[in-house]
Short mmCIF file of C-alpha atoms and ligand atoms in Angstrom, two decimals:
data_model
loop_
_atom_site.label_atom_id
_atom_site.label_comp_id
_atom_site.label_asym_id
_atom_site.label_seq_id
_atom_site.Cartn_x
_atom_site.Cartn_y
_atom_site.Cartn_z
CA MET A 51 114.38 186.83 34.12
CA ASP A 52 110.80 187.98 33.66
CA GLU A 53 108.79 185.20 32.16
CA PHE A 54 105.58 187.17 31.53
CA PHE A 55 104.84 190.88 31.22
CA THR A 56 101.99 192.96 32.56
CA LEU A 57 100.35 195.74 30.60
CA ASP A 58 102.02 198.25 32.95
CA GLU A 59 105.46 196.87 32.13
CA LEU A 60 104.74 197.10 28.42
CA LYS A 61 103.63 200.70 28.94
CA GLU A 62 107.00 201.48 30.56
CA ALA A 63 108.69 200.50 27.31
CA VAL A 64 106.19 202.58 25.33
CA ALA A 65 106.79 205.59 27.61
CA GLU A 66 110.54 205.39 27.00
CA VAL A 67 110.03 205.44 23.21
CA ARG A 68 107.56 208.31 23.59
CA GLN A 69 110.24 210.36 25.40
CA HIS A 70 112.15 210.46 22.12
CA THR A 71 109.45 210.81 19.47
CA ASP A 72 105.74 211.39 19.02
CA LEU A 73 105.70 209.66 15.64
CA VAL A 74 102.83 207.17 15.43
CA PRO A 75 104.11 204.25 13.34
CA GLU A 76 101.63 202.48 11.07
CA VAL A 77 103.91 199.71 9.96
CA GLY A 78 106.37 197.69 12.02
CA LEU A 79 109.35 196.01 10.39
CA ILE A 80 111.47 193.29 11.95
CA LEU A 81 114.74 192.77 10.10
CA GLY A 82 116.52 189.47 10.54
CA SER A 83 120.09 188.17 10.35
CA GLY A 84 122.15 190.14 7.83
CA LEU A 85 119.01 191.93 6.60
CA SER A 86 119.05 195.05 8.74
CA ALA A 87 120.51 197.45 6.11
CA LEU A 88 117.03 198.65 5.14
CA ALA A 89 116.85 200.56 8.43
CA LYS A 90 119.46 202.97 7.01
CA SER A 91 116.92 204.16 4.44
CA VAL A 92 114.43 205.30 7.07
CA GLU A 93 114.13 209.10 7.07
CA GLY A 94 113.85 211.51 9.95
CA THR A 95 114.97 208.82 12.27
CA VAL A 96 115.04 208.41 15.97
CA GLU A 97 117.27 205.50 16.89
CA LEU A 98 117.12 203.80 20.27
CA PRO A 99 119.37 200.93 21.31
CA PHE A 100 117.31 198.02 22.61
CA ASN A 101 119.15 198.17 25.94
CA ALA A 102 117.79 201.70 26.53
CA ILE A 103 114.20 200.44 26.50
CA PRO A 104 112.78 198.83 29.65
CA HIS A 105 112.21 195.06 29.37
CA PHE A 106 113.45 194.90 25.75
CA PRO A 107 115.40 191.76 24.84
CA VAL A 108 118.87 192.64 23.55
CA SER A 109 120.15 190.64 20.60
CA THR A 110 123.64 189.23 21.00
CA VAL A 111 124.05 187.66 17.56
CA GLU A 112 126.55 188.95 15.04
CA GLY A 113 124.63 190.55 12.17
CA HIS A 114 121.81 191.77 14.43
CA ARG A 115 122.39 195.41 15.29
CA GLY A 116 119.90 195.84 18.06
CA HIS A 117 118.26 199.22 17.47
CA LEU A 118 114.72 200.45 17.32
CA VAL A 119 114.41 202.97 14.50
CA LEU A 120 111.40 205.25 14.02
CA GLY A 121 110.86 207.47 11.01
CA THR A 122 109.34 207.32 7.54
CA LEU A 123 109.95 204.96 4.65
CA GLU A 124 108.14 205.61 1.36
CA ASN A 125 106.27 208.33 3.26
CA LYS A 126 104.79 205.80 5.70
CA PRO A 127 105.51 206.20 9.41
CA VAL A 128 107.39 203.08 10.42
CA ILE A 129 109.09 201.49 13.37
CA VAL A 130 111.95 199.17 12.54
CA MET A 131 113.59 196.56 14.69
CA GLN A 132 117.09 196.38 13.38
CA GLY A 133 117.94 192.94 14.64
CA ARG A 134 115.88 190.80 16.96
CA ALA A 135 116.33 188.55 19.95
CA HIS A 136 116.00 184.80 19.60
CA TYR A 137 114.86 182.11 21.99
CA TYR A 138 118.28 180.39 21.74
CA GLU A 139 119.96 183.44 23.25
CA GLY A 140 118.24 182.63 26.52
CA TYR A 141 115.16 184.85 26.41
CA SER A 142 111.70 183.66 27.31
CA MET A 143 109.12 183.43 24.56
CA ALA A 144 107.24 186.32 26.20
CA GLN A 145 110.37 188.46 25.83
CA ILE A 146 110.62 187.60 22.14
CA GLY A 147 107.02 188.74 21.72
CA LEU A 148 107.38 191.91 23.80
CA PRO A 149 108.63 194.25 21.05
CA VAL A 150 105.60 193.37 18.91
CA ARG A 151 103.26 194.33 21.73
CA VAL A 152 105.15 197.57 22.22
CA MET A 153 104.76 198.26 18.50
CA ALA A 154 101.03 197.58 18.74
CA LEU A 155 100.71 200.00 21.68
CA LEU A 156 102.61 202.64 19.70
CA GLY A 157 100.03 202.41 16.92
CA VAL A 158 101.31 199.77 14.48
CA ARG A 159 98.58 197.98 12.51
CA THR A 160 100.72 196.05 10.02
CA LEU A 161 103.83 194.01 10.76
CA ILE A 162 106.38 193.03 8.13
CA VAL A 163 108.77 190.34 9.35
CA THR A 164 111.89 189.07 7.64
CA ASN A 165 114.28 186.29 8.45
CA ALA A 166 117.20 184.34 7.08
CA ALA A 167 116.20 180.73 6.46
CA GLY A 168 117.53 177.48 5.15
CA GLY A 169 115.82 176.13 2.04
CA LEU A 170 114.22 172.71 2.54
CA ASN A 171 112.30 172.80 -0.73
CA MET A 172 114.65 171.32 -3.34
CA THR A 173 113.69 173.97 -5.91
CA TYR A 174 114.84 176.88 -3.70
CA ARG A 175 118.21 178.56 -4.31
CA PRO A 176 120.28 180.78 -1.97
CA GLY A 177 119.50 184.43 -2.57
CA GLU A 178 115.82 183.82 -3.31
CA ILE A 179 112.97 185.43 -1.41
CA MET A 180 110.17 183.26 -0.05
CA ILE A 181 106.89 185.01 0.71
CA ILE A 182 105.67 183.17 3.82
CA ARG A 183 102.27 181.61 3.12
CA ASP A 184 101.94 179.83 6.46
CA HIS A 185 104.08 178.52 9.26
CA ILE A 186 104.55 175.36 11.27
CA ASN A 187 104.99 176.20 14.93
CA LEU A 188 107.18 173.24 15.79
CA ILE A 189 108.60 174.82 18.95
CA GLY A 190 105.06 175.80 19.92
CA MET A 191 104.04 172.16 19.69
CA ALA A 192 106.82 171.46 22.16
CA GLY A 193 105.29 174.01 24.56
CA LEU A 194 107.14 177.21 23.70
CA ASN A 195 104.46 179.75 22.86
CA PRO A 196 104.82 183.52 23.44
CA LEU A 197 101.20 183.65 24.65
CA ARG A 198 101.76 181.16 27.48
CA GLY A 199 100.84 182.67 30.82
CA PRO A 200 98.08 185.08 31.83
CA ASN A 201 96.20 186.35 28.77
CA LEU A 202 96.35 190.11 28.26
CA SER A 203 92.82 190.58 26.98
CA GLU A 204 93.60 194.23 26.11
CA PHE A 205 95.51 192.76 23.17
CA GLY A 206 93.45 189.77 22.17
CA PRO A 207 91.67 186.54 23.08
CA ARG A 208 92.99 183.59 25.05
CA PHE A 209 92.82 181.29 22.03
CA PRO A 210 93.65 183.29 18.91
CA GLY A 211 93.20 181.67 15.50
CA MET A 212 96.11 181.27 13.12
CA ASN A 213 94.23 180.89 9.83
CA ASN A 214 95.48 183.32 7.22
CA ALA A 215 98.03 184.58 9.73
CA TYR A 216 100.00 185.85 6.73
CA ASP A 217 97.54 188.29 5.19
CA PRO A 218 96.44 187.12 1.72
CA ALA A 219 95.97 190.67 0.40
CA LEU A 220 99.44 191.71 1.57
CA ARG A 221 100.95 188.58 0.02
CA GLN A 222 99.22 189.44 -3.24
CA LEU A 223 100.66 192.95 -3.08
CA ALA A 224 104.16 191.55 -2.46
CA LYS A 225 103.81 189.23 -5.46
CA GLU A 226 102.74 192.08 -7.72
CA VAL A 227 105.70 194.18 -6.61
CA ALA A 228 108.11 191.27 -7.14
CA VAL A 229 106.76 190.55 -10.63
CA GLU A 230 107.01 194.21 -11.63
CA ALA A 231 110.57 194.42 -10.36
CA GLN A 232 111.41 191.09 -12.03
CA ILE A 233 112.46 189.52 -8.74
CA VAL A 234 112.08 185.76 -8.61
CA TYR A 235 110.08 184.79 -5.55
CA GLN A 236 108.88 181.61 -3.92
CA GLN A 237 105.87 181.15 -1.71
CA GLY A 238 105.95 178.59 1.04
CA VAL A 239 105.72 177.35 4.59
CA TYR A 240 108.24 178.48 7.22
CA ILE A 241 109.06 176.26 10.15
CA CYS A 242 110.55 177.58 13.38
CA LEU A 243 113.01 175.55 15.43
CA ALA A 244 114.61 176.73 18.66
CA GLY A 245 118.22 176.51 17.47
CA PRO A 246 121.04 177.40 17.87
CA SER A 247 122.30 174.09 16.47
CA PHE A 248 121.53 173.63 12.81
CA GLU A 249 119.42 170.71 11.61
CA SER A 250 120.84 167.21 11.27
CA PRO A 251 120.36 165.49 7.89
CA ALA A 252 117.56 163.40 9.44
CA ASP A 253 115.96 166.60 10.84
CA VAL A 254 116.04 168.06 7.33
CA ARG A 255 114.27 165.05 5.84
CA PHE A 256 111.68 165.12 8.63
CA LEU A 257 110.97 168.84 8.19
CA ARG A 258 110.53 168.36 4.45
CA ILE A 259 108.12 165.45 4.97
CA ILE A 260 105.90 167.44 7.33
CA GLY A 261 105.46 170.18 4.75
CA ALA A 262 108.00 172.90 5.47
CA ASP A 263 109.75 174.79 2.66
CA ALA A 264 112.15 176.88 4.73
CA VAL A 265 113.54 176.56 8.25
CA GLY A 266 114.76 179.16 10.69
CA MET A 267 114.98 180.11 14.34
CA SER A 268 112.66 183.10 14.60
CA THR A 269 109.54 184.86 13.27
CA VAL A 270 106.82 182.49 14.43
CA PRO A 271 106.71 183.82 18.03
CA GLU A 272 106.52 187.39 16.75
CA VAL A 273 103.81 186.52 14.23
CA ILE A 274 101.73 184.75 16.88
CA THR A 275 102.04 187.77 19.16
CA ALA A 276 101.10 190.08 16.29
CA ARG A 277 98.05 188.05 15.30
CA HIS A 278 96.92 187.92 18.92
CA SER A 279 96.95 191.74 18.81
CA GLY A 280 95.04 191.79 15.52
CA LEU A 281 97.94 193.12 13.43
CA ARG A 282 98.07 192.27 9.74
CA VAL A 283 101.24 190.33 8.95
CA LEU A 284 103.45 189.97 5.90
CA GLY A 285 106.50 187.70 6.16
CA PHE A 286 109.56 187.07 4.03
CA SER A 287 112.26 184.43 4.32
CA GLY A 288 115.53 185.15 2.63
CA ILE A 289 116.90 181.79 1.57
CA THR A 290 120.56 181.83 2.60
CA ASN A 291 121.49 178.19 2.07
CA THR A 292 119.97 175.00 0.79
CA LEU A 293 119.62 171.99 3.01
CA ILE A 294 120.26 168.68 1.35
CA GLY A 295 119.43 166.19 4.07
CA GLU A 296 122.17 163.72 3.14
CA GLU A 297 124.74 162.45 5.61
CA GLY A 298 127.70 163.65 3.55
CA ALA A 299 126.42 167.18 2.91
CA PRO A 300 128.28 170.07 4.59
CA PRO A 301 126.40 171.81 7.41
CA PRO A 302 125.22 175.41 6.96
CA ASN A 303 127.31 178.06 8.65
CA HIS A 304 126.54 181.54 9.95
CA GLU A 305 129.02 183.17 7.52
CA GLU A 306 127.17 181.89 4.44
CA VAL A 307 123.92 183.10 6.02
CA LEU A 308 125.38 186.62 6.32
CA GLU A 309 126.95 186.41 2.83
CA ALA A 310 123.66 185.49 1.10
CA GLY A 311 122.09 188.36 3.03
CA LYS A 312 124.01 190.73 0.75
CA THR A 313 122.14 189.41 -2.31
CA LEU A 314 118.88 189.31 -0.42
CA VAL A 315 118.97 192.82 1.02
CA PRO A 316 118.42 194.75 -2.25
CA ARG A 317 115.66 192.34 -3.32
CA LEU A 318 113.88 192.56 0.00
CA GLU A 319 114.29 196.32 0.06
CA THR A 320 112.68 196.64 -3.38
CA ILE A 321 109.74 194.46 -2.40
CA ILE A 322 109.19 196.08 0.99
CA ARG A 323 109.40 199.60 -0.45
CA GLY A 324 106.93 198.65 -3.18
CA VAL A 325 104.51 197.19 -0.66
CA LEU A 326 104.76 200.28 1.56
CA ARG A 327 104.04 202.55 -1.42
CA ARG A 328 100.87 200.64 -2.18
CA LEU A 329 99.54 200.24 1.35
N1 LIG B 174 118.67 176.35 9.49
C1 LIG B 174 118.13 177.09 10.47
N2 LIG B 174 118.15 178.40 10.47
C2 LIG B 174 118.74 179.01 9.46
C3 LIG B 174 119.33 178.31 8.40
C4 LIG B 174 119.30 176.90 8.42
O1 LIG B 174 119.80 176.21 7.53
N3 LIG B 174 119.84 179.22 7.54
C5 LIG B 174 119.53 180.45 8.05
N4 LIG B 174 118.88 180.33 9.21
#
């Protein structure tokens, strides 16, 4: 498995996409577990399976469709990742970041990322949207960073900052849209674990203590890659389950994650469409 990618390899992926469309996407969207329905609303689409694109990681998880969709949404040229690959599937961190770099090379300047997440904050309820204010890169602290390896200075610096990684103006826009549409939203800190095992009750208590509001197994590597490339980022967690952190509490399961996705999809779609209209 390739651990790192060269600019030439990234350009091979770009060339494949370019064989199918000359659309220059402004906004990239990554749709997480059970949240990929929004891709169906994209107009004038070109749809490419991930496995048709050189070097692309192919998602194997149920609920992740695994297509790259290009077209327009609210009259904005967009590129949508319908499903994503995760570290726990066996990919390297560089592979998880690769689609974001391909998006950047295709012209994307703004990335909107979504994920399904467990609620650590006791006030969160399944079906609620959390606008991501910041993240804790717990797997990064353990050494798993998508920027490990030779720096591609064409994209960005060796040591990129992560202050305001989630663009304050875009977050403000998302809040305004949510208020107008009367959608209850939360705003909080997302923490990324490697997975695929869910958190133990003691893990849950630890994650809460260190300041995380929602936990999942994605997003942070893509956001780091995007910020390295200078993309503006807006992130949403769809809260699919609440984590109690008590020994007797039932563990989360993938079915409830997909089930809550059904409530979350229309809410996320409303907010994302509203944000796109105002960009
Ligand atoms: N933990 C980790 N990832 C998740 C969860 C969870 O409880 N729910 C959805 N994704």
